[in-house]
mmCIF file of C-alpha atoms in Angstrom:
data_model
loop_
_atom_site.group_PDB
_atom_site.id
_atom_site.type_symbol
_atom_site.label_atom_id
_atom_site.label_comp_id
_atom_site.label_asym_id
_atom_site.label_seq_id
_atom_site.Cartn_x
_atom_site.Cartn_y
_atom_site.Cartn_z
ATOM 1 C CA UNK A 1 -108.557 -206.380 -11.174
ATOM 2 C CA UNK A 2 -107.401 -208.901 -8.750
ATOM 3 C CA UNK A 3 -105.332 -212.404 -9.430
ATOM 4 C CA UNK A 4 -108.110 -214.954 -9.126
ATOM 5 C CA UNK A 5 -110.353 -212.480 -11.934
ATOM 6 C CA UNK A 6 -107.326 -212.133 -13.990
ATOM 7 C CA UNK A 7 -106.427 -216.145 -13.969
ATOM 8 C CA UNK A 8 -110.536 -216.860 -14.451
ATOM 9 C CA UNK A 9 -110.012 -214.620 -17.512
ATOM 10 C CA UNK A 10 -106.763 -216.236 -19.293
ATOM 11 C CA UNK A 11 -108.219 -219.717 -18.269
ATOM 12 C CA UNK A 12 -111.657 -218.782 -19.727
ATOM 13 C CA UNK A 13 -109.966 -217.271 -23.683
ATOM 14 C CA UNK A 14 -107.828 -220.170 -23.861
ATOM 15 C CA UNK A 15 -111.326 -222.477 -23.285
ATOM 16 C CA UNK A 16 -113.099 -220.091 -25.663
ATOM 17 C CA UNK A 17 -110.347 -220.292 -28.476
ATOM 18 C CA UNK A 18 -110.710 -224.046 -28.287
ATOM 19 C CA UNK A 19 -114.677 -224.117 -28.155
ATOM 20 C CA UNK A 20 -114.147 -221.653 -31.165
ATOM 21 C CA UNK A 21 -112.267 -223.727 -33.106
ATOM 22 C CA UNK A 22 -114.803 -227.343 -32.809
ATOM 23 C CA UNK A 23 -117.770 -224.663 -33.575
ATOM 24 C CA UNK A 24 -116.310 -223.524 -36.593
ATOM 25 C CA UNK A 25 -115.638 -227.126 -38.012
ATOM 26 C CA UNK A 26 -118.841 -228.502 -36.697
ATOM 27 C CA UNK A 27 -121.240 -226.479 -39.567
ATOM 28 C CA UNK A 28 -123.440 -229.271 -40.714
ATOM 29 C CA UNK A 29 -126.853 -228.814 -40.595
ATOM 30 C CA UNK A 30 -128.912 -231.847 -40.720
ATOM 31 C CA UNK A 31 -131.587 -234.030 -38.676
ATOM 32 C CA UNK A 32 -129.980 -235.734 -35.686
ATOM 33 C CA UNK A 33 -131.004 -238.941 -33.954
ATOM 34 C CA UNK A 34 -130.987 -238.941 -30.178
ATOM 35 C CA UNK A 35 -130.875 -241.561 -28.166
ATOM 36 C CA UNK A 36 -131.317 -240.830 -24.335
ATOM 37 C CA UNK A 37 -130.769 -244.331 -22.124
ATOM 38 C CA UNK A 38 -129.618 -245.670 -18.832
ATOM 39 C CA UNK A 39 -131.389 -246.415 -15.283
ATOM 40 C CA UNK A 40 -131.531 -242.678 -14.334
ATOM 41 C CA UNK A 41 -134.384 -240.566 -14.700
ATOM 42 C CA UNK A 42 -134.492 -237.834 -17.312
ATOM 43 C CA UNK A 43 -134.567 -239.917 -20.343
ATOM 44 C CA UNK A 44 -138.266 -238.967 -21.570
ATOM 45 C CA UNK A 45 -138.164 -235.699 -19.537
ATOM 46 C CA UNK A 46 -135.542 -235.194 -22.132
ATOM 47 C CA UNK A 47 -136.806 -235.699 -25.175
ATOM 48 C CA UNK A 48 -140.095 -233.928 -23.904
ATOM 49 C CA UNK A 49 -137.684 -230.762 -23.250
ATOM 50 C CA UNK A 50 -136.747 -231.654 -27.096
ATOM 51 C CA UNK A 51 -140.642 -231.385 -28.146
ATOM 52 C CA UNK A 52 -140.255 -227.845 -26.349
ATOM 53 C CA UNK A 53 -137.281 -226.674 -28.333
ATOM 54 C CA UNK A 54 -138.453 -227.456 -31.711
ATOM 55 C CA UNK A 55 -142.273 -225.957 -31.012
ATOM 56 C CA UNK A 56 -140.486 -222.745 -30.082
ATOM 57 C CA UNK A 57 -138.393 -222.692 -33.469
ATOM 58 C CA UNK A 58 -142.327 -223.303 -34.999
ATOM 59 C CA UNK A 59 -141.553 -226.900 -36.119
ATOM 60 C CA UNK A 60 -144.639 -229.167 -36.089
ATOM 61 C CA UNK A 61 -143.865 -232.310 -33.705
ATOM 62 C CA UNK A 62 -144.996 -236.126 -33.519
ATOM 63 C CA UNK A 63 -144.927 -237.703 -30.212
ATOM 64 C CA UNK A 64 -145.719 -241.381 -29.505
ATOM 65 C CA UNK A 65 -145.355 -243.602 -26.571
ATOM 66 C CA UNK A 66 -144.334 -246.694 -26.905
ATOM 67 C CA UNK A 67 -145.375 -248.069 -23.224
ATOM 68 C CA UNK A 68 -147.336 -245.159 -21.504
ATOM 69 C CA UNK A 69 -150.896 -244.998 -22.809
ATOM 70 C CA UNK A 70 -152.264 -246.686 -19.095
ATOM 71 C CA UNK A 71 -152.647 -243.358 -17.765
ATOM 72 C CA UNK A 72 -152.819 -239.595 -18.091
ATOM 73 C CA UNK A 73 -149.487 -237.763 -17.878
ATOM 74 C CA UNK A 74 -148.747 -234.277 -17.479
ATOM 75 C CA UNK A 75 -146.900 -234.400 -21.014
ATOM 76 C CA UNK A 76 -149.497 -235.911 -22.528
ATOM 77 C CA UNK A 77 -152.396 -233.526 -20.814
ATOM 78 C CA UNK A 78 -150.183 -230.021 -21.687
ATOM 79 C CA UNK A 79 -149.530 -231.145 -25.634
ATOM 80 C CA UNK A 80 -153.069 -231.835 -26.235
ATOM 81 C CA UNK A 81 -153.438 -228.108 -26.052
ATOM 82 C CA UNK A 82 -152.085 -228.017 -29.454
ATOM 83 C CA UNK A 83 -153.486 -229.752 -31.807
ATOM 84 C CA UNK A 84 -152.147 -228.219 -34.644
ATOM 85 C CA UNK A 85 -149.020 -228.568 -34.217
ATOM 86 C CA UNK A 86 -148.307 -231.631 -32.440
ATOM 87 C CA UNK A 87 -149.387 -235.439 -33.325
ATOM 88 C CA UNK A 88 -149.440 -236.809 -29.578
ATOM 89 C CA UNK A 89 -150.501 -240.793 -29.459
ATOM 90 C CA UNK A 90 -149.872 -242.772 -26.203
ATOM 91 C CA UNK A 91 -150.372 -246.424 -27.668
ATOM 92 C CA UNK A 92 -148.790 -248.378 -24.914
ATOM 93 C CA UNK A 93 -150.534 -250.249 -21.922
ATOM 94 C CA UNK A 94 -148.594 -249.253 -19.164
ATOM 95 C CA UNK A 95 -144.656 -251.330 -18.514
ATOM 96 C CA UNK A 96 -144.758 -254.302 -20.335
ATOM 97 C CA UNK A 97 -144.325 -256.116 -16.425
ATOM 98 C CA UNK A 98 -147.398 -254.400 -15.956
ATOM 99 C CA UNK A 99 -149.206 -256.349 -18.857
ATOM 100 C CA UNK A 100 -147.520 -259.687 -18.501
ATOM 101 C CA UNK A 101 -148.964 -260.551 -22.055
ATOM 102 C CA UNK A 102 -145.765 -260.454 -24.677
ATOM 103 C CA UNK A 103 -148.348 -261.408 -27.525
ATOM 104 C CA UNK A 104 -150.444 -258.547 -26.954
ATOM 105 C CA UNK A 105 -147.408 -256.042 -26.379
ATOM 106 C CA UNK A 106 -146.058 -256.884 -29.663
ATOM 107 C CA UNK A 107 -149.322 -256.313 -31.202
ATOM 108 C CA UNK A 108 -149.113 -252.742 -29.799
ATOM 109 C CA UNK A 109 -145.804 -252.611 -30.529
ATOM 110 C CA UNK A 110 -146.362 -253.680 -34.250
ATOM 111 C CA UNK A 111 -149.134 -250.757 -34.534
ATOM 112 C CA UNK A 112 -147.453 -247.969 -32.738
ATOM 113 C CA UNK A 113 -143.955 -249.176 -35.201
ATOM 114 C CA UNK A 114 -146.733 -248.645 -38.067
ATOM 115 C CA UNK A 115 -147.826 -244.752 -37.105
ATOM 116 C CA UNK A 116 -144.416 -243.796 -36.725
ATOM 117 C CA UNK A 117 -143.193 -244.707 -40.358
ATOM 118 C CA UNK A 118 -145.903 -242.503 -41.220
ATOM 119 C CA UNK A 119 -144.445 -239.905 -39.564
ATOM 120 C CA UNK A 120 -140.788 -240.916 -40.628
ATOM 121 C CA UNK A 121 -142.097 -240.139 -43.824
ATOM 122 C CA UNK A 122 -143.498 -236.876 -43.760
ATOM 123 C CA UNK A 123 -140.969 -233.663 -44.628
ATOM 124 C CA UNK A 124 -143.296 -231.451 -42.661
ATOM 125 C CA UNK A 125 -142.759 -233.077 -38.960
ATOM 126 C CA UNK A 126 -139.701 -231.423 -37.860
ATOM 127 C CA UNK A 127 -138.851 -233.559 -34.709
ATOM 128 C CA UNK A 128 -140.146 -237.297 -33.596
ATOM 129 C CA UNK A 129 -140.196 -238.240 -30.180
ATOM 130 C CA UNK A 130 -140.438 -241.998 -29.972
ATOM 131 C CA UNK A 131 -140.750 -242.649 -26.165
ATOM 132 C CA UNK A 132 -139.432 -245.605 -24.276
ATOM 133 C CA UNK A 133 -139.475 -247.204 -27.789
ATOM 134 C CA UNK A 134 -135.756 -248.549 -26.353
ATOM 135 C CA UNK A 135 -137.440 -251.161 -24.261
ATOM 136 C CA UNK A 136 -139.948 -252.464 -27.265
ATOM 137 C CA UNK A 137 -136.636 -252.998 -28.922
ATOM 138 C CA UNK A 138 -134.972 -254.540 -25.673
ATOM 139 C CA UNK A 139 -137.773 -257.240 -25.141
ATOM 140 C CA UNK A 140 -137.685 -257.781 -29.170
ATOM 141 C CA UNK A 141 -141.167 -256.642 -29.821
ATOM 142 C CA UNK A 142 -139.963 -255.167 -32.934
ATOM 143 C CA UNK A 143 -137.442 -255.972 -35.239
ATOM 144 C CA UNK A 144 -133.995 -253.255 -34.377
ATOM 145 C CA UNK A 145 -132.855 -253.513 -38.004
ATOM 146 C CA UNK A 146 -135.678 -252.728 -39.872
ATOM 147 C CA UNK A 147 -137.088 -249.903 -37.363
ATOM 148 C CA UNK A 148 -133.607 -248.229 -37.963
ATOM 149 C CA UNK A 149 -133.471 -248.624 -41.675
ATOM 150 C CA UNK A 150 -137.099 -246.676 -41.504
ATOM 151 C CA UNK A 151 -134.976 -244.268 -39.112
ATOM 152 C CA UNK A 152 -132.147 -244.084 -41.917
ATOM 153 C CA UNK A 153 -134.717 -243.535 -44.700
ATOM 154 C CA UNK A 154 -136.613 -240.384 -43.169
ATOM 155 C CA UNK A 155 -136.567 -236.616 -44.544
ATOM 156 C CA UNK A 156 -133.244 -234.971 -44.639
ATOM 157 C CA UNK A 157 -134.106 -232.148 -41.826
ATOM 158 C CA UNK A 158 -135.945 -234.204 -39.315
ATOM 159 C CA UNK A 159 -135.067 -234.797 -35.545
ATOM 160 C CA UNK A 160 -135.331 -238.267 -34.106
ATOM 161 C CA UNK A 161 -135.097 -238.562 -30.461
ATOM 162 C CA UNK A 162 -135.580 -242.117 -28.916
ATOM 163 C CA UNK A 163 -135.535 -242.840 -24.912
ATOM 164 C CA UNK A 164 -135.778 -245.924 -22.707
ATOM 165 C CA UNK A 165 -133.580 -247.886 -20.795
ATOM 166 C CA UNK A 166 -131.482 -250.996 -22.722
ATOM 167 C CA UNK A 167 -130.704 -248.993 -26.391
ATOM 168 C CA UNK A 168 -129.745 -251.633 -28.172
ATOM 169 C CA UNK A 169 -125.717 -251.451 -29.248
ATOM 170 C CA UNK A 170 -127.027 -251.282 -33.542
ATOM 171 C CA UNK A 171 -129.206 -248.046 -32.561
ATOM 172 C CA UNK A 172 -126.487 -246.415 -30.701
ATOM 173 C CA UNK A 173 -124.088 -247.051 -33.717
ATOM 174 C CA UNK A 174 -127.036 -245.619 -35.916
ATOM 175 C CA UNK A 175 -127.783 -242.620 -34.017
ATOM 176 C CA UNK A 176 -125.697 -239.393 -33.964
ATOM 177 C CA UNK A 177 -125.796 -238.132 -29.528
ATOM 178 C CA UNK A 178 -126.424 -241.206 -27.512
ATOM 179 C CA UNK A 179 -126.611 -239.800 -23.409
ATOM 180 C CA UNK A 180 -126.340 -242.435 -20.775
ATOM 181 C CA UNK A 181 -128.198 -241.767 -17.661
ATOM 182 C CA UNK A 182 -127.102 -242.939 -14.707
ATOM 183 C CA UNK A 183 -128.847 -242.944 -11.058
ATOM 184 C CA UNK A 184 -126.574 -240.788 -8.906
ATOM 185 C CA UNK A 185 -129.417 -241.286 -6.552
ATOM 186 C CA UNK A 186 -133.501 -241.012 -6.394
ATOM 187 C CA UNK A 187 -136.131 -239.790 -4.529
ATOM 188 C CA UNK A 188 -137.790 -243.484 -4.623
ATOM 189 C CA UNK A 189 -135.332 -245.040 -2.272
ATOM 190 C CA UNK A 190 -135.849 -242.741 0.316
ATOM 191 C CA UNK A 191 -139.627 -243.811 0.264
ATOM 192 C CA UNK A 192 -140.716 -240.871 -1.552
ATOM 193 C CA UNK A 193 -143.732 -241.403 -4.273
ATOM 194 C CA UNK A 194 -142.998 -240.747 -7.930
ATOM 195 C CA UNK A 195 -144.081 -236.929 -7.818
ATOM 196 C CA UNK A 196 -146.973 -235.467 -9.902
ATOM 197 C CA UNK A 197 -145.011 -232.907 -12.107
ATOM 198 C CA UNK A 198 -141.379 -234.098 -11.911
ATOM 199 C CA UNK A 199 -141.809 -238.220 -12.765
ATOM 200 C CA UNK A 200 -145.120 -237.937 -14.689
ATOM 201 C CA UNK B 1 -149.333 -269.690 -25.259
ATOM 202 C CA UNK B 2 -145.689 -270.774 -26.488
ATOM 203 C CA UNK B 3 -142.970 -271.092 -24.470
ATOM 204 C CA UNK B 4 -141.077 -267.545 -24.928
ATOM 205 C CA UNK B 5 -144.574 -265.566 -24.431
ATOM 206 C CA UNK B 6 -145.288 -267.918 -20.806
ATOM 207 C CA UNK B 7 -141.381 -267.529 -19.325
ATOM 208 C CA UNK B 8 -142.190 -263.799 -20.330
ATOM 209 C CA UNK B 9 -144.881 -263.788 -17.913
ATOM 210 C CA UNK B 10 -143.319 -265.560 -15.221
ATOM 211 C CA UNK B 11 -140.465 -263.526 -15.364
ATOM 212 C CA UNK B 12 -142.743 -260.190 -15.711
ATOM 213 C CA UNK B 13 -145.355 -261.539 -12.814
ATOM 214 C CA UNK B 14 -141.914 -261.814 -10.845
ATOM 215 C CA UNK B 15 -141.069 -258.233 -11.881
ATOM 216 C CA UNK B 16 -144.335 -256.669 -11.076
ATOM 217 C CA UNK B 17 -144.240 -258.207 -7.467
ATOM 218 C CA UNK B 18 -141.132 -256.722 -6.732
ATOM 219 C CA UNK B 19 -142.244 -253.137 -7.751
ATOM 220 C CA UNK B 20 -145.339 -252.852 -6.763
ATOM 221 C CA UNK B 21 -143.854 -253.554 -3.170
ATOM 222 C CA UNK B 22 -141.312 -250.480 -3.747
ATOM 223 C CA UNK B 23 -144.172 -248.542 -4.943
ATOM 224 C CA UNK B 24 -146.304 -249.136 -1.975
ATOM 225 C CA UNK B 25 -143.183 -248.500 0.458
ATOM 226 C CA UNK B 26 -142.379 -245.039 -1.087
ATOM 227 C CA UNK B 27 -145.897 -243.483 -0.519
ATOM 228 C CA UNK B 28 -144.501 -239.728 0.916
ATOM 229 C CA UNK B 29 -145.567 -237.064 -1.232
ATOM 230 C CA UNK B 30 -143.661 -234.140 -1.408
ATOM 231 C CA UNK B 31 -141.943 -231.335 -2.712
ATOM 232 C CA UNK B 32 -138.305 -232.829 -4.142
ATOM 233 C CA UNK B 33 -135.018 -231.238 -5.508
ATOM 234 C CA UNK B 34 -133.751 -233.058 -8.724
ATOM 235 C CA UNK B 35 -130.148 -232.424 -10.396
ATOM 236 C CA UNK B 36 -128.907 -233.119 -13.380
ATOM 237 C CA UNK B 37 -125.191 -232.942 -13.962
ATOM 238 C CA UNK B 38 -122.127 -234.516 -16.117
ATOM 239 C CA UNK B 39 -121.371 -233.938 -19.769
ATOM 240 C CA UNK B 40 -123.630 -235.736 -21.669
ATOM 241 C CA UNK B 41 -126.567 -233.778 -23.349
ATOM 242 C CA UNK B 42 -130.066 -233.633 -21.465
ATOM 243 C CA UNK B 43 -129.451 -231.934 -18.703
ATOM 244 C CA UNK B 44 -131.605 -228.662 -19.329
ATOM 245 C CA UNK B 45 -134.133 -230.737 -21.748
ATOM 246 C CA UNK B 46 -135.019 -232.848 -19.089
ATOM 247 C CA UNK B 47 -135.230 -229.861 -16.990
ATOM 248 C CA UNK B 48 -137.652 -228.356 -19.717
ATOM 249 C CA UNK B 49 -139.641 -231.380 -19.939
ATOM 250 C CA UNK B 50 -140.334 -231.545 -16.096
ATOM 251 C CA UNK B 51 -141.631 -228.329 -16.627
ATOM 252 C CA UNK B 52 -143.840 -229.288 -19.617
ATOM 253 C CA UNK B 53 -145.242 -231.807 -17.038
ATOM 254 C CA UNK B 54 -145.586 -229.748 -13.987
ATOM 255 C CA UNK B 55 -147.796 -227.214 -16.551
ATOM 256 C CA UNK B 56 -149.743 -229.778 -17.803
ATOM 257 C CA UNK B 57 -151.024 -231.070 -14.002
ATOM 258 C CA UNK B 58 -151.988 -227.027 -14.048
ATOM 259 C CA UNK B 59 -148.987 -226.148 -11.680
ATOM 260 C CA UNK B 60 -147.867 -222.324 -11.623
ATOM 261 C CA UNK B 61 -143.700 -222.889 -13.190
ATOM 262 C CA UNK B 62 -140.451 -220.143 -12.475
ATOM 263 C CA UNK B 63 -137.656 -220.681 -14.796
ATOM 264 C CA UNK B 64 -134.510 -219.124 -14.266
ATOM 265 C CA UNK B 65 -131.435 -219.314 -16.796
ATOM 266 C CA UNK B 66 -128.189 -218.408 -14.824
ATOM 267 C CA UNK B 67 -125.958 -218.791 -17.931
ATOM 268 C CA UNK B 68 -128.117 -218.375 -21.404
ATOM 269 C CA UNK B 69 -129.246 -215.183 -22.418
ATOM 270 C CA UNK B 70 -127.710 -214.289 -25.078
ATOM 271 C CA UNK B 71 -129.322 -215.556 -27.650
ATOM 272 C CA UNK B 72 -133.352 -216.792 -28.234
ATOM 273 C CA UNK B 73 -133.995 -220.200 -27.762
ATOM 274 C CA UNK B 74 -136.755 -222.373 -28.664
ATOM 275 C CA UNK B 75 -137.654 -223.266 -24.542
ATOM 276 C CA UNK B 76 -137.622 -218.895 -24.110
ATOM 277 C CA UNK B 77 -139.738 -218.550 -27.160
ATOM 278 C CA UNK B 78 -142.085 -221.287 -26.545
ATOM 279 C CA UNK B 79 -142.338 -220.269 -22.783
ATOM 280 C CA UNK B 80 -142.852 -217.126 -23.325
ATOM 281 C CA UNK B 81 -146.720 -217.874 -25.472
ATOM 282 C CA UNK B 82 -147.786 -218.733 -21.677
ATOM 283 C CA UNK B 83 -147.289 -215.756 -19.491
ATOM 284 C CA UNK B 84 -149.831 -216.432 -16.924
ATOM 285 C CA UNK B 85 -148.783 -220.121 -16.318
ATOM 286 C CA UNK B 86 -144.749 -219.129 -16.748
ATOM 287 C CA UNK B 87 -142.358 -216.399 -15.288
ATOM 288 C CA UNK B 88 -139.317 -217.001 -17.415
ATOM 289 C CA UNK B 89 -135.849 -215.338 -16.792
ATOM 290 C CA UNK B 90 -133.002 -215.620 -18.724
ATOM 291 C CA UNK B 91 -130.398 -214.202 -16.852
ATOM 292 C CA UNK B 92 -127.206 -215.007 -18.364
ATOM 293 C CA UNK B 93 -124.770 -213.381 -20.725
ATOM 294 C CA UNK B 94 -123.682 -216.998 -22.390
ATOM 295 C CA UNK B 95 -121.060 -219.465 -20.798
ATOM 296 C CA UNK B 96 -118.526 -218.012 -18.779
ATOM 297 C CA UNK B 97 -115.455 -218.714 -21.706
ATOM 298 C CA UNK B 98 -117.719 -216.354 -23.671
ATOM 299 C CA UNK B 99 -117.455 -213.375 -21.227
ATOM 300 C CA UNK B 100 -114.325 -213.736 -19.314
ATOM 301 C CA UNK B 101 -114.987 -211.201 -16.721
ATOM 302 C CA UNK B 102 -115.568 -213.182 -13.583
ATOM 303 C CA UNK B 103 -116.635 -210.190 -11.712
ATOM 304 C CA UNK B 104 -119.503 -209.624 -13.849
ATOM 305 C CA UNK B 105 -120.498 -213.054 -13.824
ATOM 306 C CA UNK B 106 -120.564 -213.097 -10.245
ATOM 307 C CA UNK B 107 -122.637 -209.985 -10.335
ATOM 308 C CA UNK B 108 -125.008 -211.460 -12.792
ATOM 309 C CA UNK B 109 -125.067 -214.332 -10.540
ATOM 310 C CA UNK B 110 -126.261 -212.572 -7.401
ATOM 311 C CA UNK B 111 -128.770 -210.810 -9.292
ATOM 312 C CA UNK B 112 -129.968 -214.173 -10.543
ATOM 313 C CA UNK B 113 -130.235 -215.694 -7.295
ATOM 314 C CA UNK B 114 -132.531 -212.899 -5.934
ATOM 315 C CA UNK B 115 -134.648 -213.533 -8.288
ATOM 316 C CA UNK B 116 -135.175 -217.220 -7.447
ATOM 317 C CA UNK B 117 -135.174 -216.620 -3.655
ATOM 318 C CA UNK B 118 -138.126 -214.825 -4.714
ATOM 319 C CA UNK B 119 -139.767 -217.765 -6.358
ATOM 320 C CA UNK B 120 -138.479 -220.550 -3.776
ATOM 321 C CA UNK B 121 -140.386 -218.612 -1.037
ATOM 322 C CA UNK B 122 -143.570 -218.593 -2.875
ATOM 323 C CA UNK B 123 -145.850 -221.472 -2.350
ATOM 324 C CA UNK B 124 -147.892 -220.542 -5.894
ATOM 325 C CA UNK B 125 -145.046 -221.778 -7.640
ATOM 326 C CA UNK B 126 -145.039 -225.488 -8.043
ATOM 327 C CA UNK B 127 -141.676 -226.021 -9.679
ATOM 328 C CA UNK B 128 -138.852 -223.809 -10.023
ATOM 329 C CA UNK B 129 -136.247 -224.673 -12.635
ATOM 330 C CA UNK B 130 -132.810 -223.814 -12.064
ATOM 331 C CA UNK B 131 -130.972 -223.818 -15.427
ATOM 332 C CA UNK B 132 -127.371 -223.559 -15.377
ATOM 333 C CA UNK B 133 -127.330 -223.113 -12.060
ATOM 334 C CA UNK B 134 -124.365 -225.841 -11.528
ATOM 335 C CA UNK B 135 -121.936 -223.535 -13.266
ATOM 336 C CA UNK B 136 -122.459 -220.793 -11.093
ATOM 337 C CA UNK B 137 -121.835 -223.063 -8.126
ATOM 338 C CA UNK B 138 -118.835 -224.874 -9.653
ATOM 339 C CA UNK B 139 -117.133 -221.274 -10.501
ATOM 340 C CA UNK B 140 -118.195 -220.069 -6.964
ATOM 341 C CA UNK B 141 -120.119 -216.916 -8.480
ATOM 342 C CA UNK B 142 -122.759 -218.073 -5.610
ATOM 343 C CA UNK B 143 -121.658 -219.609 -2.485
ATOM 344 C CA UNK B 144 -123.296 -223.295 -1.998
ATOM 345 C CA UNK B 145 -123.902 -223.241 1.410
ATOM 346 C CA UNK B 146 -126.322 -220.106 1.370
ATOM 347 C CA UNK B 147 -127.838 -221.382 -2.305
ATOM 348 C CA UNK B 148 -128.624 -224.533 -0.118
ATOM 349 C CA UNK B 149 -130.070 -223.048 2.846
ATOM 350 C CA UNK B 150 -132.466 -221.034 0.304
ATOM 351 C CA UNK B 151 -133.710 -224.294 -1.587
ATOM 352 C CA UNK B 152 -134.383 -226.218 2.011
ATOM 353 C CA UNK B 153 -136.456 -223.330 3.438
ATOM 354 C CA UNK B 154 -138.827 -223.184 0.479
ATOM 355 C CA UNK B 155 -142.376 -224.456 0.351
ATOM 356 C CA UNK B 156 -142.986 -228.240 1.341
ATOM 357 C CA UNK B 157 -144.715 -229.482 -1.656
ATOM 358 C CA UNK B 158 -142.369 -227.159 -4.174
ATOM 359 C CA UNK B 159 -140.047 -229.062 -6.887
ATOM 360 C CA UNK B 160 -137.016 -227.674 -7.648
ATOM 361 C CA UNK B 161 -134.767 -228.811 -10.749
ATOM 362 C CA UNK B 162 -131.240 -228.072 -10.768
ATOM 363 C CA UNK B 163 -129.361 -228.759 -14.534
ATOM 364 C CA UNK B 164 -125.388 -228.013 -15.294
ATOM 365 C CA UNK B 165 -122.134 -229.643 -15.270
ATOM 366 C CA UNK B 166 -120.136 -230.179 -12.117
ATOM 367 C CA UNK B 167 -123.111 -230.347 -9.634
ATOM 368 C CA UNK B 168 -121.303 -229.644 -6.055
ATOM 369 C CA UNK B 169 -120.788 -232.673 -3.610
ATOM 370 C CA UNK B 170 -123.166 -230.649 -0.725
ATOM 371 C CA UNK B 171 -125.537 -229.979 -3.535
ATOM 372 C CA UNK B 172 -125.828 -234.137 -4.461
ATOM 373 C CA UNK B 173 -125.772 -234.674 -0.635
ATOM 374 C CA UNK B 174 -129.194 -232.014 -0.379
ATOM 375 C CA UNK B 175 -131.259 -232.981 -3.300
ATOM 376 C CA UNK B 176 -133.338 -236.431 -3.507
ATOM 377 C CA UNK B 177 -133.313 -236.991 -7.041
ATOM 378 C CA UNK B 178 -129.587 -236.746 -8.691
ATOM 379 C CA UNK B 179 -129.071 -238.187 -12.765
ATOM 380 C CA UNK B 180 -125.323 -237.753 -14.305
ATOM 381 C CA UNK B 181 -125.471 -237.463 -17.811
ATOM 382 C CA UNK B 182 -122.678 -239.165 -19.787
ATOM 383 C CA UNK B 183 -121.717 -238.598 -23.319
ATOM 384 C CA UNK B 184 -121.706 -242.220 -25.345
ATOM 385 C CA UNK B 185 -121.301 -239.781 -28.403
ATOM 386 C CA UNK B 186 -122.075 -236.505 -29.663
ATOM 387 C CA UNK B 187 -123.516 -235.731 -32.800
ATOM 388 C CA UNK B 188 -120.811 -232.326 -32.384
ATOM 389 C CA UNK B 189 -118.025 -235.218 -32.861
ATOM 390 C CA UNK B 190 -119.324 -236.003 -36.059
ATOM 391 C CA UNK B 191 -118.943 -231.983 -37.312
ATOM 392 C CA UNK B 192 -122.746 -231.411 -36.890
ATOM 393 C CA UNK B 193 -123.272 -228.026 -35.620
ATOM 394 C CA UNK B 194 -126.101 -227.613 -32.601
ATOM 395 C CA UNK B 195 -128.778 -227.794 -34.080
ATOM 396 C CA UNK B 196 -132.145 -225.811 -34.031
ATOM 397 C CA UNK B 197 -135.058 -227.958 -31.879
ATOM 398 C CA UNK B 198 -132.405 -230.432 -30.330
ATOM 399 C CA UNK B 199 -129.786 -228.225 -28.583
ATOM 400 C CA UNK B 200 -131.255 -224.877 -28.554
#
């Protein structure tokens, strides 16, 4: 075996030794809250890869969207294949610069806030995906502390995940993985459409 | 209309002008390579929910896992229900701290990347996901240059998504779309274990 394999291979057991030793204290099993935020794009891709995950481990899955509801999506168009085993309600009306109407928003808001505490409160939904709910709570359409004390309150076992830009600082402290993502760089400034299968 | 609901609209009628202006400037439509990279978690969720999206607009979807393989996870097991729609490779033998044998890796690697040149030079596939592939660039099991040359000569109107720490500088340079991912925290930090439906 030659040096750079043999130094790859001492480098790599010291890594694994330490990677050994967080897995070993990290053995709680609980629900999580995720909160994917930031300008950069992959936040709802994200949790949608989430939605993926827990289907495949048979969990039964809620998704709503907070702002999308204006048009079809390919998330929304592939889920609706399975009824039975995931809740999928787009209940927004498109980007809330879009609708221009903060009344009505926070109407929506107020209803889609009032589906998801049913789901909050049912054992048998394994993971929620709240979509771009971050920006209802940015531009105050609902009220941050009481939409986490729901959060706080849900079964033991469930899976939050929450994305949109602007999480506000009381949901980060709340959750338990908060991701930041930030625009290295994006397709858009170089006068390229946002792309059926990638952005929507 | 009180005052906080009519600056709202002035401020969102503002808004609106200034997108809709970027949205009819970027009006190519095209094929695009998108990477995600850095620490935080996302990377391959988002990758899975681009190709939730790409299936749900009734696109034909390769996935190729340079690192997991292992071990079942929810994306293989969900994936896997859709044979016609998905060709889904997990070609990995876990991280590279788990093996330690770099020339293995490497030859795993190669292997891997026939595979995909495979799928980046047919125009059936609409997006080709690239999971892990980062890692295999970073530890130079493939050589960037060629891995490069490969993703520029595929189909025009192909996506390609690229997930895994330590994304190469040439690799930023060629793609159009590029997110880094940055820990805020980590449910892991807390002593929760990965959990089933989230992380794997």
């Amino acid at each position: 075996m030659n040096d750079i394999n043999e130094r790859h291979r001492i480098r790599m057991e010291r890594k694994k030794a330490i990677i050994d030793k967080k897995i070993s204290e990290a053995d709680k099993h609980i629900g999580i809250i995720v909160v994917t935020t930031g300008n950069g794009k992959g936040k709802s891709s994200s949790g949608f890869g989430m939605v993926m995950r827990a289907l495949g481990h048979g969990m039964k899955v809620a998704v709503i969207q907070f702002i999308k509801g204006g048009m079809s999506t390919g998330e929304e168009k592939f889920l609706r294949r399975f009824p039975d085993e995931v809740s999928f309600h787009a209940m927004g009306e498109g980007y809330t610069w879009e609708t221009q109407d903060r009344e009505r928003d926070t109407a929506k808001a107020a209803e889609a806030w009032a589906l998801a505490r049913r789901f909050l409160a049912d054992p048998e939904i394994g993971l929620v995906l709240l979509d771009e709910l971050n920006i209802a709570l940015k531009y105050r359409y609902l009220d941050t502390a009481e939409v986490i004390e729901d959060l706080l309150g849900r079964p033991l076992m469930q899976h939050v995940v929450i994305t949109g830009r602007g999480a506000p600082e009381e949901l980060v402290t709340a959750a338990d993985t908060v991701t930041e993502m930030a625009v290295v760089k994006h397709a858009f400034q170089a006068g390229i459409a946002a792309q059926q299968g990638t952005e929507w």
